[in-house]
Amino acid sequence: MARREPSLFTRLIVLISVVLTLGAAALTTAAWYYARAAANEAYDRLLVGAAYQMAEAVNVQGGTLTVELPVSAFELLALSDRDRIFYKIVDARGRTLTGYGDLATPESDAPALGSPDVQDGTFKGAAVRVAKTARYFSDPSVQGRVDVVVAQTTEARTALARELTLRAVALIAAMSALALGGAVFAIRYALRPIGRVGAALRDRDPHDVTPVTVSTPRELRPFVSATNEFIARLRSRMDLMQQFIADAAHQIRTPLTALKAQVELLSRQTMDPQGRQHLRRVQERVDQLSRLANQLLSHAMVNHRAGAVPLEPVDVVEIVRRAIREAVPDTLDRDILTALELPPLPVEVIADAISLKEAVKNVIDNAVRHGAATQLTLRVREQPGMVEIEVEDDGPGIPPELWSQVTERFGSSSPNGSGLGLSIAADVLTAHGGKLNFRDRNEDGFAVIMRLPSRMRQNR
């Protein structure tokens, strides 16, 4: 079983979805890094500001360093209840003037007041962000550098980074959904010309072998051009096939007719019984060959006309009259009473008159050669939505177990037949939306019934 290929629309949507997913993932990652950087920058400024205020709060009084920490320094860092604040002020001798003595002092060189140092660290088992600044004193009693270290836990800035990331992700998701929806609309719109080409080919009449003239984008023109080239080749093949059938009919039937005439003339000559017997066998074989050739050509013609010739309203009654006139004189070599039971008014169906006549002729020929003993009856009946052509004979009929075989080519040939007659009729009826049926023998006889949709039903 061939693997079902996905549609072009599905392929494009899958590819675009993959690209959008990868892009969304990259943007989400970038948003997280940017959000974390923005949160760090915002909170670092507050941390540095608090360190500045604490450094400014260190003064020399009475020859000693004093510290009066401003409340505003802690208010800057108290914007979130999640964070804890740690600080330490160390004099030039390394003594802690105030704050947490075990708070580590960054090992970087003491920065100037205008360029504080901020880095990550840990304190009491928690991740902290540490800012370090310094203030220099040149008082006669106090000289040297005073370091100010301020630390803050990172819960608030992490929460801010997460919130910023979630907002960015929501925006990315919304934009991706809009992009995917726009892509679906754009692809549908872009693929509409393909649908127009398909509809033009699907809705074409089976007998229309003219080039496709649908307006298409430049990308579809090679496809339309290739289709038109195929149609041109198909039209050429159809013309050659029709010409071959006509030539074959003429080239085969003419010598066979002449051969039959020669055999007929030879049969009038005086000859011994054995020669007469051989001549009779030759005559039978010539008749059989002539009938087989006619049926093969008829079968080829019917198959060629199916789908290649436009159907039109035809009168079934007139077709049956023509068929009986053409079929019975060619096949009747004994006295058979032929009866027609036809309605007085025309009965119309949408069909190919030539193919339908060939079907009726082959059913009649089959009945005359293999069925009818003394009587042959043709009927045309109108049923609800259906027209029936019935060919009834008083012969032995066809056993029901062979009904499915006799409608196949060479499915059940007799010694004097080809096995094509009913097959041709079945093919013609199938091409017209009809069916070939049988009625088992009763007191009237065996019947072959050709059913066709009525013109009213076909017009609906």
CSV table of C-alpha atoms in Angstrom, one decimal, residues 129-421:
chain,number,residue,atom,x,y,z
A,129,ARG,CA,24.1,40.5,45.9
A,130,VAL,CA,26.9,42.5,47.5
A,131,ALA,CA,27.8,46.1,46.9
A,132,LYS,CA,31.1,47.6,48.2
A,133,THR,CA,32.2,51.2,48.3
A,134,ALA,CA,34.7,53.2,50.3
A,135,ARG,CA,35.3,56.6,51.7
A,136,TYR,CA,38.7,58.1,52.3
A,137,PHE,CA,39.5,60.3,55.4
A,138,SER,CA,42.5,62.6,55.8
A,139,ASP,CA,41.7,64.0,59.2
A,140,PRO,CA,44.7,64.5,61.5
A,141,SER,CA,43.2,62.0,63.9
A,142,VAL,CA,41.7,59.6,61.3
A,143,GLN,CA,43.3,58.8,58.1
A,144,GLY,CA,42.7,56.0,55.6
A,145,ARG,CA,39.9,54.2,53.9
A,146,VAL,CA,36.5,53.1,55.4
A,147,ASP,CA,34.8,50.3,53.5
A,148,VAL,CA,31.1,50.0,53.3
A,149,VAL,CA,29.6,46.6,52.4
A,150,VAL,CA,25.8,46.2,51.8
A,151,ALA,CA,24.3,42.8,50.8
A,152,GLN,CA,20.7,41.9,49.8
A,153,THR,CA,19.2,38.5,49.1
A,154,THR,CA,18.0,37.9,45.6
A,155,GLU,CA,14.4,36.7,46.0
A,156,ALA,CA,12.8,40.0,44.9
A,157,ARG,CA,15.0,40.5,41.8
A,158,THR,CA,14.4,36.8,40.8
A,159,ALA,CA,10.7,37.3,41.2
A,160,LEU,CA,10.9,40.5,39.1
A,161,ALA,CA,12.9,38.7,36.4
A,162,ARG,CA,10.4,35.8,36.4
A,163,GLU,CA,7.5,38.2,36.1
A,164,LEU,CA,9.1,40.1,33.2
A,165,THR,CA,9.9,36.8,31.5
A,166,LEU,CA,6.3,35.6,31.8
A,167,ARG,CA,5.0,38.8,30.3
A,168,ALA,CA,7.5,38.5,27.5
A,169,VAL,CA,6.5,34.8,27.0
A,170,ALA,CA,2.8,35.8,26.9
A,171,LEU,CA,3.6,38.4,24.3
A,172,ILE,CA,5.7,36.0,22.3
A,173,ALA,CA,2.9,33.3,22.4
A,174,ALA,CA,0.3,35.9,21.2
A,175,MET,CA,2.6,37.0,18.4
A,176,SER,CA,3.4,33.4,17.4
A,177,ALA,CA,-0.3,32.6,17.4
A,178,LEU,CA,-1.1,35.6,15.2
A,179,ALA,CA,1.8,34.8,12.9
A,180,LEU,CA,0.6,31.2,12.6
A,181,GLY,CA,-2.9,32.3,11.9
A,182,GLY,CA,-1.6,34.8,9.3
A,183,ALA,CA,0.5,32.1,7.8
A,184,VAL,CA,-2.5,29.8,7.5
A,185,PHE,CA,-4.6,32.5,5.8
A,186,ALA,CA,-1.7,33.5,3.5
A,187,ILE,CA,-0.9,29.9,2.5
A,188,ARG,CA,-4.6,29.2,1.9
A,189,TYR,CA,-4.8,32.3,-0.3
A,190,ALA,CA,-1.5,31.5,-2.1
A,191,LEU,CA,-2.6,27.9,-2.8
A,192,ARG,CA,-6.0,28.9,-4.3
A,193,PRO,CA,-4.7,28.9,-7.9
A,194,ILE,CA,-3.8,25.2,-7.4
A,195,GLY,CA,-7.4,24.6,-6.4
A,196,ARG,CA,-8.6,26.5,-9.5
A,197,VAL,CA,-6.5,24.4,-11.8
A,198,GLY,CA,-7.7,21.2,-10.1
A,199,ALA,CA,-11.4,22.4,-10.4
A,200,ALA,CA,-10.8,23.3,-14.0
A,201,LEU,CA,-9.5,19.8,-14.8
A,202,ARG,CA,-12.1,18.0,-12.6
A,203,ASP,CA,-15.1,19.9,-14.1
A,204,ARG,CA,-14.0,19.5,-17.7
A,205,ASP,CA,-16.2,17.5,-20.0
A,206,PRO,CA,-14.6,14.0,-20.6
A,207,HIS,CA,-14.7,14.8,-24.3
A,208,ASP,CA,-13.0,18.1,-24.0
A,209,VAL,CA,-9.4,17.7,-25.1
A,210,THR,CA,-8.7,21.4,-25.6
A,211,PRO,CA,-5.8,23.0,-23.7
A,212,VAL,CA,-6.3,24.3,-20.1
A,213,THR,CA,-6.6,28.1,-20.1
A,214,VAL,CA,-6.8,28.9,-16.4
A,215,SER,CA,-5.0,32.0,-15.2
A,216,THR,CA,-2.2,30.9,-12.8
A,217,PRO,CA,0.9,32.3,-11.1
A,218,ARG,CA,4.2,31.9,-12.7
A,219,GLU,CA,5.2,29.0,-10.4
A,220,LEU,CA,2.2,26.9,-11.7
A,221,ARG,CA,2.8,27.6,-15.4
A,222,PRO,CA,5.1,24.6,-15.9
A,223,PHE,CA,2.4,22.3,-14.4
A,224,VAL,CA,-0.3,23.7,-16.7
A,225,SER,CA,2.0,23.6,-19.6
A,226,ALA,CA,2.9,19.9,-19.0
A,227,THR,CA,-0.8,19.2,-18.6
A,228,ASN,CA,-1.6,20.8,-21.9
A,229,GLU,CA,1.2,18.8,-23.6
A,230,PHE,CA,-0.3,15.6,-22.1
A,231,ILE,CA,-3.7,16.6,-23.4
A,232,ALA,CA,-2.3,17.2,-26.8
A,233,ARG,CA,-0.6,13.8,-26.9
A,234,LEU,CA,-3.8,12.2,-25.6
A,235,ARG,CA,-5.8,13.9,-28.4
A,236,SER,CA,-3.3,12.6,-30.9
A,237,ARG,CA,-3.6,9.1,-29.5
A,238,MET,CA,-7.4,9.2,-29.7
A,239,ASP,CA,-7.3,10.4,-33.3
A,240,LEU,CA,-4.9,7.6,-34.2
A,241,MET,CA,-7.0,5.0,-32.3
A,242,GLN,CA,-10.2,6.2,-34.1
A,243,GLN,CA,-8.3,6.1,-37.5
A,244,PHE,CA,-7.0,2.6,-36.7
A,245,ILE,CA,-10.4,1.3,-35.8
A,246,ALA,CA,-11.8,2.7,-39.1
A,247,ASP,CA,-8.9,1.3,-41.1
A,248,ALA,CA,-9.0,-2.1,-39.4
A,249,ALA,CA,-12.7,-2.3,-40.0
A,250,HIS,CA,-12.3,-1.7,-43.7
A,251,GLN,CA,-9.1,-3.8,-44.1
A,252,ILE,CA,-10.4,-6.8,-42.3
A,253,ARG,CA,-14.1,-6.8,-43.3
A,254,THR,CA,-13.4,-6.4,-47.0
A,255,PRO,CA,-11.2,-9.6,-47.5
A,256,LEU,CA,-13.5,-11.6,-45.2
A,257,THR,CA,-16.5,-10.6,-47.2
A,258,ALA,CA,-14.7,-11.6,-50.4
A,259,LEU,CA,-13.6,-14.8,-48.8
A,260,LYS,CA,-17.2,-15.6,-47.8
A,261,ALA,CA,-18.3,-14.9,-51.4
A,262,GLN,CA,-15.6,-17.2,-52.8
A,263,VAL,CA,-16.6,-20.0,-50.4
A,264,GLU,CA,-20.3,-19.4,-51.4
A,265,LEU,CA,-19.4,-19.8,-55.0
A,266,LEU,CA,-17.3,-22.8,-54.3
A,267,SER,CA,-20.2,-24.5,-52.5
A,268,ARG,CA,-22.2,-24.4,-55.7
A,269,GLN,CA,-19.6,-26.6,-57.5
A,270,THR,CA,-20.0,-30.3,-57.7
A,271,MET,CA,-17.7,-32.2,-55.3
A,272,ASP,CA,-17.5,-35.5,-53.5
A,273,PRO,CA,-19.0,-35.8,-49.9
A,274,GLN,CA,-15.7,-35.5,-48.2
A,275,GLY,CA,-14.8,-32.3,-50.1
A,276,ARG,CA,-18.3,-31.0,-49.3
A,277,GLN,CA,-17.7,-31.7,-45.6
A,278,HIS,CA,-14.3,-29.8,-45.7
A,279,LEU,CA,-15.9,-26.9,-47.5
A,280,ARG,CA,-18.7,-26.7,-44.9
A,281,ARG,CA,-16.1,-26.6,-42.1
A,282,VAL,CA,-14.2,-23.8,-43.9
A,283,GLN,CA,-17.4,-21.9,-44.3
A,284,GLU,CA,-18.2,-22.3,-40.6
A,285,ARG,CA,-14.7,-21.1,-39.7
A,286,VAL,CA,-15.0,-18.1,-42.1
A,287,ASP,CA,-18.3,-17.2,-40.6
A,288,GLN,CA,-16.9,-17.5,-37.1
A,289,LEU,CA,-13.8,-15.5,-38.0
A,290,SER,CA,-16.0,-12.8,-39.6
A,291,ARG,CA,-18.2,-12.6,-36.6
A,292,LEU,CA,-15.2,-12.5,-34.2
A,293,ALA,CA,-13.5,-9.7,-36.2
A,294,ASN,CA,-16.7,-7.7,-36.3
A,295,GLN,CA,-17.1,-8.1,-32.5
A,296,LEU,CA,-13.5,-7.3,-31.8
A,297,LEU,CA,-13.8,-4.1,-33.8
A,298,SER,CA,-17.1,-3.4,-32.2
A,299,HIS,CA,-15.6,-3.9,-28.8
A,300,ALA,CA,-12.7,-1.6,-29.6
A,301,MET,CA,-15.0,1.0,-31.0
A,302,VAL,CA,-17.3,0.9,-28.0
A,303,ASN,CA,-14.3,1.2,-25.6
A,304,HIS,CA,-12.9,4.1,-27.6
A,305,ARG,CA,-16.2,6.0,-27.7
A,306,ALA,CA,-16.8,5.6,-24.0
A,307,GLY,CA,-15.9,8.9,-22.5
A,308,ALA,CA,-14.7,10.3,-25.8
A,309,VAL,CA,-18.0,11.0,-27.5
A,310,PRO,CA,-20.5,13.4,-26.1
A,311,LEU,CA,-23.8,11.9,-25.0
A,312,GLU,CA,-27.1,13.3,-26.3
A,313,PRO,CA,-30.8,12.5,-26.2
A,314,VAL,CA,-31.6,9.5,-28.3
A,315,ASP,CA,-34.8,7.5,-29.0
A,316,VAL,CA,-34.5,4.0,-27.6
A,317,VAL,CA,-37.4,2.8,-29.8
A,318,GLU,CA,-35.6,3.9,-33.0
A,319,ILE,CA,-32.3,2.4,-31.9
A,320,VAL,CA,-34.0,-1.0,-31.3
A,321,ARG,CA,-35.6,-0.8,-34.8
A,322,ARG,CA,-32.2,-0.1,-36.4
A,323,ALA,CA,-30.5,-2.8,-34.4
A,324,ILE,CA,-33.1,-5.5,-35.3
A,325,ARG,CA,-32.8,-4.5,-39.0
A,326,GLU,CA,-29.0,-4.8,-39.0
A,327,ALA,CA,-28.6,-7.8,-36.7
A,328,VAL,CA,-31.2,-10.3,-37.9
A,329,PRO,CA,-30.4,-10.4,-41.6
A,330,ASP,CA,-26.7,-11.0,-40.8
A,331,THR,CA,-27.3,-13.8,-38.3
A,332,LEU,CA,-30.6,-15.4,-39.1
A,333,ASP,CA,-30.1,-18.7,-41.0
A,334,ARG,CA,-33.3,-20.4,-40.0
A,335,ASP,CA,-37.0,-19.5,-39.6
A,336,ILE,CA,-37.4,-17.5,-36.4
A,337,LEU,CA,-40.5,-15.4,-35.6
A,338,THR,CA,-39.4,-12.0,-34.6
A,339,ALA,CA,-41.8,-9.8,-32.6
A,340,LEU,CA,-41.4,-6.1,-31.5
A,341,GLU,CA,-43.4,-4.8,-28.5
A,342,LEU,CA,-42.6,-1.1,-28.6
A,343,PRO,CA,-44.4,1.9,-27.1
A,344,PRO,CA,-46.1,4.2,-29.6
A,345,LEU,CA,-44.2,7.3,-28.4
A,346,PRO,CA,-40.4,7.9,-28.4
A,347,VAL,CA,-38.6,6.9,-25.2
A,348,GLU,CA,-35.5,9.1,-24.7
A,349,VAL,CA,-32.3,8.5,-22.8
A,350,ILE,CA,-29.0,10.4,-22.8
A,351,ALA,CA,-26.6,8.1,-24.6
A,352,ASP,CA,-24.2,7.5,-27.5
A,353,ALA,CA,-26.5,6.2,-30.2
A,354,ILE,CA,-23.9,4.2,-32.0
A,355,SER,CA,-22.6,2.4,-28.9
A,356,LEU,CA,-26.1,1.7,-27.7
A,357,LYS,CA,-27.1,0.2,-31.1
A,358,GLU,CA,-24.0,-2.0,-31.0
A,359,ALA,CA,-25.0,-3.3,-27.6
A,360,VAL,CA,-28.5,-4.1,-28.7
A,361,LYS,CA,-27.2,-5.8,-31.9
A,362,ASN,CA,-24.8,-8.0,-29.9
A,363,VAL,CA,-27.5,-9.1,-27.5
A,364,ILE,CA,-29.8,-9.9,-30.5
A,365,ASP,CA,-27.1,-11.7,-32.3
A,366,ASN,CA,-26.3,-13.7,-29.1
A,367,ALA,CA,-30.0,-14.7,-28.7
A,368,VAL,CA,-30.3,-15.7,-32.4
A,369,ARG,CA,-27.1,-17.8,-32.5
A,370,HIS,CA,-27.3,-19.4,-29.1
A,371,GLY,CA,-30.8,-19.1,-27.7
A,372,ALA,CA,-33.9,-18.6,-29.9
A,373,ALA,CA,-35.3,-21.8,-31.3
A,374,THR,CA,-38.4,-20.5,-33.0
A,375,GLN,CA,-39.2,-17.1,-31.5
A,376,LEU,CA,-37.5,-13.8,-30.6
A,377,THR,CA,-39.2,-10.9,-28.9
A,378,LEU,CA,-37.9,-7.4,-28.3
A,379,ARG,CA,-39.6,-5.1,-25.8
A,380,VAL,CA,-39.0,-1.5,-24.6
A,381,ARG,CA,-40.5,-0.5,-21.3
A,382,GLU,CA,-40.4,2.6,-19.2
A,383,GLN,CA,-40.0,2.0,-15.5
A,384,PRO,CA,-39.8,4.7,-12.7
A,385,GLY,CA,-36.4,6.4,-13.4
A,386,MET,CA,-35.4,3.5,-15.7
A,387,VAL,CA,-35.8,2.3,-19.3
A,388,GLU,CA,-35.6,-1.4,-20.1
A,389,ILE,CA,-34.7,-3.1,-23.4
A,390,GLU,CA,-35.6,-6.8,-23.1
A,391,VAL,CA,-34.5,-9.4,-25.6
A,392,GLU,CA,-36.5,-12.7,-25.0
A,393,ASP,CA,-36.1,-16.0,-26.8
A,394,ASP,CA,-37.5,-19.4,-26.4
A,395,GLY,CA,-34.2,-21.2,-26.1
A,396,PRO,CA,-32.6,-23.0,-23.2
A,397,GLY,CA,-31.2,-19.8,-21.7
A,398,ILE,CA,-28.0,-19.3,-19.6
A,399,PRO,CA,-27.7,-21.1,-16.3
A,400,PRO,CA,-27.7,-18.6,-13.3
A,401,GLU,CA,-24.3,-19.8,-12.2
A,402,LEU,CA,-22.8,-18.5,-15.5
A,403,TRP,CA,-24.4,-15.1,-15.5
A,404,SER,CA,-21.4,-13.4,-13.9
A,405,GLN,CA,-19.0,-15.1,-16.5
A,406,VAL,CA,-20.9,-14.3,-19.7
A,407,THR,CA,-20.5,-10.5,-19.2
A,408,GLU,CA,-16.7,-10.9,-19.1
A,409,ARG,CA,-14.6,-10.9,-22.2
A,410,PHE,CA,-14.2,-14.5,-23.4
A,411,GLY,CA,-15.7,-15.5,-20.1
A,412,SER,CA,-17.9,-18.2,-21.4
A,413,SER,CA,-17.5,-18.8,-25.1
A,414,SER,CA,-19.4,-21.5,-27.0
A,415,PRO,CA,-18.1,-23.6,-29.9
A,416,ASN,CA,-19.8,-21.2,-32.4
A,417,GLY,CA,-19.3,-18.0,-30.5
A,418,SER,CA,-16.6,-15.6,-29.4
A,419,GLY,CA,-17.7,-14.8,-25.8
A,420,LEU,CA,-17.7,-11.1,-26.6
A,421,GLY,CA,-21.3,-10.3,-27.4
